[in-house]
Amino acid sequence: MSDYFRQNSSLLSFSNSDSWVILSPIEQQIKEKIEKIGTPLKDWDIRINYGIKTGFNDAFIIDGAKRKELIDQDPKSEEIIRPLLRGRDIKRYSFEFADLYLITTFPSLKI
């Protein structure tokens, strides 16, 4: 067990009252680099009010069973069906996938 801890341990410093996260050394370096050169979302001069508007959720948001049915009928359907996370599915450090999918018929797809 002690070998495992030696091989997988990492040093963390809790030098201030900022939030903290346990990451591998490479993940920590990436996080620090992003924080150093990036601008936090809270500092952007934007206002985010809502996500994707389908115009008719009953038609464009489907469950896993309907996704499977559509792909079985036409395998090319898989190209335009994407997993969907709603705000209520996102937790502080994780998410709970509700087996919902979005049919992505964006104009840029040129369907």
Short mmCIF file of N, CA, C and O in Angstrom, two decimals:
data_model
loop_
_atom_site.label_atom_id
_atom_site.label_comp_id
_atom_site.label_asym_id
_atom_site.label_seq_id
_atom_site.Cartn_x
_atom_site.Cartn_y
_atom_site.Cartn_z
N MET A 1 0.82 -1.19 0.00
CA MET A 1 0.00 0.00 0.00
C MET A 1 0.87 1.26 0.00
O MET A 1 0.55 2.22 -0.68
N SER A 2 1.96 1.25 0.76
CA SER A 2 2.81 2.43 0.82
C SER A 2 3.46 2.71 -0.53
O SER A 2 3.68 3.87 -0.87
N ASP A 3 3.76 1.68 -1.32
CA ASP A 3 4.30 1.90 -2.67
C ASP A 3 3.28 2.64 -3.54
O ASP A 3 3.63 3.54 -4.30
N TYR A 4 2.04 2.24 -3.41
CA TYR A 4 0.98 2.90 -4.18
C TYR A 4 0.92 4.39 -3.85
O TYR A 4 0.86 5.24 -4.73
N PHE A 5 0.96 4.73 -2.56
CA PHE A 5 0.90 6.14 -2.16
C PHE A 5 2.12 6.91 -2.64
O PHE A 5 2.01 8.05 -3.07
N ARG A 6 3.28 6.30 -2.59
CA ARG A 6 4.48 6.97 -3.07
C ARG A 6 4.39 7.24 -4.57
O ARG A 6 4.77 8.31 -5.04
N GLN A 7 3.88 6.29 -5.32
CA GLN A 7 3.82 6.44 -6.78
C GLN A 7 2.70 7.39 -7.23
O GLN A 7 2.81 8.02 -8.27
N ASN A 8 1.65 7.49 -6.47
CA ASN A 8 0.48 8.26 -6.90
C ASN A 8 0.22 9.52 -6.08
O ASN A 8 -0.81 10.16 -6.26
N SER A 9 1.10 9.86 -5.19
CA SER A 9 0.87 11.04 -4.37
C SER A 9 1.27 12.31 -5.10
O SER A 9 2.01 12.28 -6.08
N SER A 10 0.75 13.41 -4.64
CA SER A 10 1.15 14.71 -5.17
C SER A 10 1.07 15.72 -4.04
O SER A 10 0.25 15.62 -3.14
N LEU A 11 1.95 16.71 -4.11
CA LEU A 11 1.98 17.74 -3.08
C LEU A 11 1.01 18.86 -3.43
O LEU A 11 0.92 19.29 -4.58
N LEU A 12 0.30 19.31 -2.45
CA LEU A 12 -0.64 20.41 -2.62
C LEU A 12 -0.31 21.49 -1.61
O LEU A 12 0.12 21.19 -0.50
N SER A 13 -0.52 22.72 -2.00
CA SER A 13 -0.33 23.80 -1.03
C SER A 13 -1.66 24.52 -0.87
O SER A 13 -2.34 24.84 -1.84
N PHE A 14 -2.04 24.75 0.35
CA PHE A 14 -3.26 25.45 0.67
C PHE A 14 -2.86 26.79 1.29
O PHE A 14 -3.04 27.03 2.47
N SER A 15 -2.29 27.65 0.45
CA SER A 15 -1.68 28.88 0.95
C SER A 15 -2.68 30.01 1.18
O SER A 15 -2.36 30.99 1.83
N ASN A 16 -3.87 29.91 0.62
CA ASN A 16 -4.85 30.97 0.84
C ASN A 16 -6.25 30.37 0.91
O ASN A 16 -6.42 29.16 0.91
N SER A 17 -7.24 31.22 0.95
CA SER A 17 -8.61 30.73 1.13
C SER A 17 -9.32 30.44 -0.19
O SER A 17 -10.53 30.22 -0.20
N ASP A 18 -8.59 30.45 -1.31
CA ASP A 18 -9.20 30.13 -2.61
C ASP A 18 -9.68 28.69 -2.63
O ASP A 18 -9.24 27.86 -1.83
N SER A 19 -10.57 28.40 -3.57
CA SER A 19 -11.03 27.02 -3.71
C SER A 19 -9.85 26.15 -4.17
O SER A 19 -8.87 26.64 -4.72
N TRP A 20 -9.94 24.85 -3.93
CA TRP A 20 -8.85 23.96 -4.27
C TRP A 20 -9.41 22.70 -4.92
O TRP A 20 -10.58 22.39 -4.83
N VAL A 21 -8.53 22.01 -5.61
CA VAL A 21 -8.90 20.78 -6.31
C VAL A 21 -7.69 19.85 -6.29
O VAL A 21 -6.55 20.31 -6.32
N ILE A 22 -7.95 18.57 -6.21
CA ILE A 22 -6.86 17.59 -6.22
C ILE A 22 -6.69 17.10 -7.64
O ILE A 22 -7.62 16.53 -8.24
N LEU A 23 -5.51 17.33 -8.21
CA LEU A 23 -5.20 16.97 -9.59
C LEU A 23 -3.85 16.29 -9.66
O LEU A 23 -3.02 16.45 -8.77
N SER A 24 -3.62 15.60 -10.75
CA SER A 24 -2.30 15.05 -10.99
C SER A 24 -1.36 16.22 -11.30
O SER A 24 -1.82 17.32 -11.64
N PRO A 25 -0.05 16.02 -11.21
CA PRO A 25 0.87 17.13 -11.49
C PRO A 25 0.67 17.75 -12.88
O PRO A 25 0.68 18.96 -13.03
N ILE A 26 0.44 16.92 -13.90
CA ILE A 26 0.26 17.47 -15.26
C ILE A 26 -1.05 18.25 -15.35
O ILE A 26 -1.11 19.32 -15.96
N GLU A 27 -2.10 17.74 -14.72
CA GLU A 27 -3.38 18.46 -14.71
C GLU A 27 -3.25 19.78 -13.96
O GLU A 27 -3.82 20.80 -14.36
N GLN A 28 -2.49 19.78 -12.87
CA GLN A 28 -2.26 21.00 -12.11
C GLN A 28 -1.52 22.03 -12.95
O GLN A 28 -1.86 23.22 -12.93
N GLN A 29 -0.52 21.59 -13.72
CA GLN A 29 0.23 22.51 -14.58
C GLN A 29 -0.69 23.12 -15.64
O GLN A 29 -0.62 24.32 -15.92
N ILE A 30 -1.55 22.29 -16.23
CA ILE A 30 -2.48 22.78 -17.25
C ILE A 30 -3.43 23.80 -16.64
O ILE A 30 -3.67 24.87 -17.20
N LYS A 31 -3.97 23.49 -15.48
CA LYS A 31 -4.89 24.40 -14.79
C LYS A 31 -4.21 25.74 -14.49
O LYS A 31 -4.78 26.81 -14.72
N GLU A 32 -2.99 25.69 -13.97
CA GLU A 32 -2.26 26.92 -13.66
C GLU A 32 -1.99 27.73 -14.91
O GLU A 32 -2.10 28.96 -14.90
N LYS A 33 -1.65 27.07 -16.02
CA LYS A 33 -1.38 27.77 -17.27
C LYS A 33 -2.65 28.46 -17.78
O LYS A 33 -2.61 29.62 -18.19
N ILE A 34 -3.77 27.76 -17.72
CA ILE A 34 -5.04 28.35 -18.16
C ILE A 34 -5.40 29.55 -17.29
O ILE A 34 -5.80 30.60 -17.79
N GLU A 35 -5.24 29.41 -15.97
CA GLU A 35 -5.56 30.51 -15.06
C GLU A 35 -4.62 31.69 -15.25
O GLU A 35 -5.02 32.84 -15.08
N LYS A 36 -3.39 31.42 -15.62
CA LYS A 36 -2.39 32.48 -15.79
C LYS A 36 -2.68 33.33 -17.03
O LYS A 36 -2.60 34.56 -16.99
N ILE A 37 -3.03 32.67 -18.15
CA ILE A 37 -3.20 33.42 -19.40
C ILE A 37 -4.65 33.69 -19.76
O ILE A 37 -4.93 34.53 -20.59
N GLY A 38 -5.59 32.97 -19.11
CA GLY A 38 -6.99 33.12 -19.45
C GLY A 38 -7.70 34.19 -18.63
O GLY A 38 -7.17 34.69 -17.64
N THR A 39 -8.88 34.53 -19.06
CA THR A 39 -9.74 35.46 -18.33
C THR A 39 -10.89 34.67 -17.73
O THR A 39 -11.60 33.98 -18.47
N PRO A 40 -11.09 34.75 -16.42
CA PRO A 40 -12.21 34.00 -15.82
C PRO A 40 -13.54 34.43 -16.42
O PRO A 40 -13.75 35.60 -16.75
N LEU A 41 -14.44 33.48 -16.56
CA LEU A 41 -15.74 33.75 -17.15
C LEU A 41 -16.47 34.86 -16.41
O LEU A 41 -17.15 35.68 -17.02
N LYS A 42 -16.30 34.93 -15.08
CA LYS A 42 -16.98 35.98 -14.31
C LYS A 42 -16.49 37.38 -14.68
O LYS A 42 -17.20 38.36 -14.46
N ASP A 43 -15.32 37.49 -15.29
CA ASP A 43 -14.76 38.79 -15.68
C ASP A 43 -15.10 39.18 -17.12
O ASP A 43 -14.75 40.26 -17.57
N TRP A 44 -15.73 38.28 -17.87
CA TRP A 44 -16.12 38.60 -19.23
C TRP A 44 -17.28 39.58 -19.19
O TRP A 44 -18.13 39.53 -18.30
N ASP A 45 -17.36 40.45 -20.15
CA ASP A 45 -18.44 41.42 -20.22
C ASP A 45 -19.60 40.84 -21.03
O ASP A 45 -19.95 41.32 -22.11
N ILE A 46 -20.14 39.71 -20.52
CA ILE A 46 -21.26 39.06 -21.19
C ILE A 46 -22.30 38.67 -20.15
O ILE A 46 -22.02 38.63 -18.96
N ARG A 47 -23.47 38.38 -20.63
CA ARG A 47 -24.54 37.90 -19.76
C ARG A 47 -25.13 36.66 -20.40
O ARG A 47 -25.65 36.72 -21.51
N ILE A 48 -25.03 35.55 -19.71
CA ILE A 48 -25.55 34.30 -20.22
C ILE A 48 -26.92 34.06 -19.60
O ILE A 48 -27.04 33.92 -18.39
N ASN A 49 -27.93 34.03 -20.42
CA ASN A 49 -29.29 33.88 -19.93
C ASN A 49 -29.86 32.48 -20.13
O ASN A 49 -30.64 32.02 -19.33
N TYR A 50 -29.51 31.84 -21.20
CA TYR A 50 -30.06 30.52 -21.49
C TYR A 50 -29.18 29.81 -22.50
O TYR A 50 -28.33 30.39 -23.14
N GLY A 51 -29.44 28.54 -22.65
CA GLY A 51 -28.66 27.72 -23.56
C GLY A 51 -29.32 27.61 -24.91
O GLY A 51 -29.86 28.57 -25.45
N ILE A 52 -29.35 26.43 -25.43
CA ILE A 52 -29.90 26.18 -26.76
C ILE A 52 -31.42 26.30 -26.74
O ILE A 52 -32.08 25.76 -25.87
N LYS A 53 -31.95 27.00 -27.70
CA LYS A 53 -33.40 27.11 -27.87
C LYS A 53 -33.77 26.31 -29.11
O LYS A 53 -33.36 26.63 -30.22
N THR A 54 -34.55 25.25 -28.92
CA THR A 54 -34.91 24.39 -30.05
C THR A 54 -36.14 24.90 -30.78
O THR A 54 -36.31 24.63 -31.96
N GLY A 55 -37.02 25.57 -30.07
CA GLY A 55 -38.28 25.98 -30.66
C GLY A 55 -39.37 24.96 -30.41
O GLY A 55 -40.54 25.28 -30.41
N PHE A 56 -38.98 23.70 -30.19
CA PHE A 56 -39.96 22.65 -29.92
C PHE A 56 -39.23 21.47 -29.28
O PHE A 56 -38.85 20.51 -29.94
N ASN A 57 -39.02 21.57 -27.97
CA ASN A 57 -38.24 20.56 -27.23
C ASN A 57 -38.77 19.15 -27.43
O ASN A 57 -38.00 18.19 -27.50
N ASP A 58 -40.10 18.97 -27.50
CA ASP A 58 -40.66 17.63 -27.65
C ASP A 58 -40.17 16.94 -28.92
O ASP A 58 -40.09 15.71 -28.97
N ALA A 59 -39.82 17.70 -29.93
CA ALA A 59 -39.35 17.12 -31.19
C ALA A 59 -37.84 16.95 -31.23
O ALA A 59 -37.33 16.00 -31.83
N PHE A 60 -37.09 17.86 -30.59
CA PHE A 60 -35.63 17.85 -30.73
C PHE A 60 -34.88 17.25 -29.56
O PHE A 60 -33.70 16.93 -29.67
N ILE A 61 -35.52 17.09 -28.41
CA ILE A 61 -34.87 16.45 -27.26
C ILE A 61 -35.51 15.08 -27.09
O ILE A 61 -36.71 14.96 -26.88
N ILE A 62 -34.66 14.04 -27.20
CA ILE A 62 -35.15 12.67 -27.19
C ILE A 62 -34.42 11.86 -26.12
O ILE A 62 -33.35 12.26 -25.66
N ASP A 63 -35.00 10.74 -25.74
CA ASP A 63 -34.34 9.87 -24.76
C ASP A 63 -33.50 8.81 -25.47
O ASP A 63 -33.49 8.73 -26.70
N GLY A 64 -32.80 8.00 -24.69
CA GLY A 64 -31.91 6.99 -25.25
C GLY A 64 -32.63 5.96 -26.10
O GLY A 64 -32.10 5.50 -27.12
N ALA A 65 -33.85 5.58 -25.71
CA ALA A 65 -34.60 4.59 -26.48
C ALA A 65 -34.95 5.13 -27.87
O ALA A 65 -34.80 4.43 -28.88
N LYS A 66 -35.40 6.38 -27.94
CA LYS A 66 -35.74 6.99 -29.22
C LYS A 66 -34.49 7.17 -30.08
O LYS A 66 -34.51 6.96 -31.29
N ARG A 67 -33.37 7.52 -29.43
CA ARG A 67 -32.09 7.64 -30.15
C ARG A 67 -31.74 6.32 -30.81
O ARG A 67 -31.40 6.27 -32.00
N LYS A 68 -31.82 5.24 -30.04
CA LYS A 68 -31.50 3.91 -30.58
C LYS A 68 -32.43 3.56 -31.73
O LYS A 68 -32.00 3.06 -32.78
N GLU A 69 -33.72 3.86 -31.57
CA GLU A 69 -34.70 3.58 -32.62
C GLU A 69 -34.36 4.34 -33.91
O GLU A 69 -34.39 3.77 -35.00
N LEU A 70 -34.03 5.62 -33.79
CA LEU A 70 -33.71 6.42 -34.97
C LEU A 70 -32.43 5.94 -35.65
O LEU A 70 -32.36 5.88 -36.88
N ILE A 71 -31.43 5.57 -34.86
CA ILE A 71 -30.16 5.09 -35.43
C ILE A 71 -30.35 3.72 -36.08
O ILE A 71 -29.75 3.44 -37.12
N ASP A 72 -31.20 2.88 -35.49
CA ASP A 72 -31.49 1.58 -36.11
C ASP A 72 -32.18 1.76 -37.46
O ASP A 72 -31.91 1.02 -38.40
N GLN A 73 -33.07 2.76 -37.57
CA GLN A 73 -33.76 3.03 -38.83
C GLN A 73 -32.82 3.61 -39.88
O GLN A 73 -32.92 3.29 -41.06
N ASP A 74 -31.91 4.49 -39.42
CA ASP A 74 -30.95 5.12 -40.34
C ASP A 74 -29.66 5.42 -39.58
O ASP A 74 -29.60 6.38 -38.82
N PRO A 75 -28.61 4.62 -39.78
CA PRO A 75 -27.35 4.80 -39.04
C PRO A 75 -26.73 6.19 -39.18
O PRO A 75 -26.00 6.64 -38.30
N LYS A 76 -27.04 6.91 -40.26
CA LYS A 76 -26.49 8.26 -40.42
C LYS A 76 -27.07 9.24 -39.40
O LYS A 76 -26.53 10.32 -39.19
N SER A 77 -28.19 8.87 -38.76
CA SER A 77 -28.79 9.72 -37.73
C SER A 77 -27.83 9.98 -36.59
O SER A 77 -27.91 11.01 -35.92
N GLU A 78 -26.93 9.03 -36.36
CA GLU A 78 -25.98 9.17 -35.25
C GLU A 78 -25.12 10.43 -35.39
O GLU A 78 -24.68 11.01 -34.40
N GLU A 79 -24.92 10.89 -36.63
CA GLU A 79 -24.10 12.08 -36.87
C GLU A 79 -24.73 13.35 -36.32
O GLU A 79 -24.01 14.31 -36.02
N ILE A 80 -26.04 13.38 -36.20
CA ILE A 80 -26.70 14.62 -35.76
C ILE A 80 -27.35 14.51 -34.38
O ILE A 80 -27.97 15.46 -33.91
N ILE A 81 -27.21 13.37 -33.72
CA ILE A 81 -27.78 13.20 -32.38
C ILE A 81 -26.66 13.29 -31.37
O ILE A 81 -25.72 12.49 -31.39
N ARG A 82 -26.73 14.27 -30.48
CA ARG A 82 -25.67 14.52 -29.50
C ARG A 82 -26.21 14.40 -28.08
O ARG A 82 -27.37 14.74 -27.82
N PRO A 83 -25.36 13.96 -27.14
CA PRO A 83 -25.79 13.90 -25.73
C PRO A 83 -26.10 15.31 -25.22
O PRO A 83 -25.49 16.29 -25.65
N LEU A 84 -27.06 15.39 -24.31
CA LEU A 84 -27.51 16.68 -23.79
C LEU A 84 -27.40 16.72 -22.28
O LEU A 84 -27.86 15.81 -21.60
N LEU A 85 -26.76 17.75 -21.76
CA LEU A 85 -26.74 18.02 -20.33
C LEU A 85 -27.50 19.31 -20.09
O LEU A 85 -27.18 20.34 -20.67
N ARG A 86 -28.49 19.23 -19.24
CA ARG A 86 -29.24 20.42 -18.86
C ARG A 86 -28.60 21.01 -17.61
O ARG A 86 -27.80 20.37 -16.93
N GLY A 87 -28.94 22.24 -17.28
CA GLY A 87 -28.40 22.88 -16.08
C GLY A 87 -28.65 22.07 -14.83
O GLY A 87 -27.79 21.95 -13.97
N ARG A 88 -29.82 21.47 -14.72
CA ARG A 88 -30.14 20.68 -13.53
C ARG A 88 -29.35 19.38 -13.46
O ARG A 88 -29.30 18.75 -12.41
N ASP A 89 -28.73 18.97 -14.57
CA ASP A 89 -27.92 17.75 -14.58
C ASP A 89 -26.49 17.99 -14.12
O ASP A 89 -25.75 17.06 -13.84
N ILE A 90 -26.08 19.26 -14.07
CA ILE A 90 -24.70 19.60 -13.75
C ILE A 90 -24.58 19.91 -12.27
O ILE A 90 -25.27 20.76 -11.73
N LYS A 91 -23.68 19.19 -11.62
CA LYS A 91 -23.41 19.37 -10.19
C LYS A 91 -22.10 20.14 -10.04
O LYS A 91 -21.43 20.46 -11.01
N ARG A 92 -21.67 20.37 -8.83
CA ARG A 92 -20.47 21.16 -8.60
C ARG A 92 -19.22 20.53 -9.22
O ARG A 92 -18.45 21.20 -9.88
N TYR A 93 -18.99 19.25 -9.03
CA TYR A 93 -17.79 18.61 -9.54
C TYR A 93 -18.10 17.42 -10.43
O TYR A 93 -17.23 16.60 -10.72
N SER A 94 -19.33 17.30 -10.85
CA SER A 94 -19.71 16.16 -11.68
C SER A 94 -21.01 16.47 -12.42
O SER A 94 -21.48 17.60 -12.41
N PHE A 95 -21.55 15.47 -13.03
CA PHE A 95 -22.84 15.62 -13.70
C PHE A 95 -23.60 14.30 -13.59
O PHE A 95 -23.01 13.26 -13.33
N GLU A 96 -24.90 14.37 -13.75
CA GLU A 96 -25.75 13.19 -13.76
C GLU A 96 -26.44 13.15 -15.12
O GLU A 96 -27.35 13.93 -15.38
N PHE A 97 -25.97 12.26 -15.99
CA PHE A 97 -26.51 12.17 -17.34
C PHE A 97 -27.92 11.58 -17.27
O PHE A 97 -28.15 10.51 -16.73
N ALA A 98 -28.90 12.29 -17.81
CA ALA A 98 -30.31 11.90 -17.74
C ALA A 98 -30.76 11.12 -18.96
O ALA A 98 -31.95 10.98 -19.20
N ASP A 99 -29.81 10.60 -19.76
CA ASP A 99 -30.10 9.83 -20.96
C ASP A 99 -30.97 10.63 -21.94
O ASP A 99 -31.93 10.13 -22.52
N LEU A 100 -30.61 11.91 -22.11
CA LEU A 100 -31.30 12.78 -23.07
C LEU A 100 -30.34 13.16 -24.18
O LEU A 100 -29.14 13.33 -23.96
N TYR A 101 -30.89 13.34 -25.37
CA TYR A 101 -30.09 13.66 -26.54
C TYR A 101 -30.76 14.78 -27.32
O TYR A 101 -31.99 14.93 -27.29
N LEU A 102 -29.95 15.55 -28.03
CA LEU A 102 -30.43 16.67 -28.84
C LEU A 102 -30.22 16.34 -30.30
O LEU A 102 -29.13 15.94 -30.70
N ILE A 103 -31.26 16.51 -31.09
CA ILE A 103 -31.13 16.37 -32.54
C ILE A 103 -30.61 17.70 -33.03
O ILE A 103 -31.29 18.72 -32.94
N THR A 104 -29.38 17.71 -33.52
CA THR A 104 -28.67 18.96 -33.85
C THR A 104 -28.81 19.28 -35.33
O THR A 104 -27.95 18.98 -36.13
N THR A 105 -29.87 19.93 -35.69
CA THR A 105 -30.09 20.31 -37.09
C THR A 105 -29.72 21.77 -37.28
O THR A 105 -30.53 22.57 -37.73
N PHE A 106 -28.49 22.12 -36.93
CA PHE A 106 -28.04 23.50 -37.07
C PHE A 106 -27.88 23.84 -38.55
O PHE A 106 -27.51 22.98 -39.35
N PRO A 107 -28.11 25.10 -38.92
CA PRO A 107 -27.94 25.49 -40.33
C PRO A 107 -26.56 25.17 -40.89
O PRO A 107 -26.41 24.84 -42.05
N SER A 108 -25.53 25.21 -40.03
CA SER A 108 -24.17 24.96 -40.53
C SER A 108 -23.97 23.51 -40.96
O SER A 108 -23.00 23.20 -41.65
N LEU A 109 -24.86 22.59 -40.57
CA LEU A 109 -24.72 21.20 -40.98
C LEU A 109 -25.13 20.97 -42.42
O LEU A 109 -24.81 19.97 -43.01
N LYS A 110 -25.87 21.91 -43.01
CA LYS A 110 -26.31 21.84 -44.41
C LYS A 110 -26.99 20.51 -44.71
O LYS A 110 -26.61 19.79 -45.62
N ILE A 111 -28.01 20.21 -43.92
CA ILE A 111 -28.76 18.96 -44.13
C ILE A 111 -29.75 19.15 -45.26
O ILE A 111 -30.47 20.10 -45.32
#
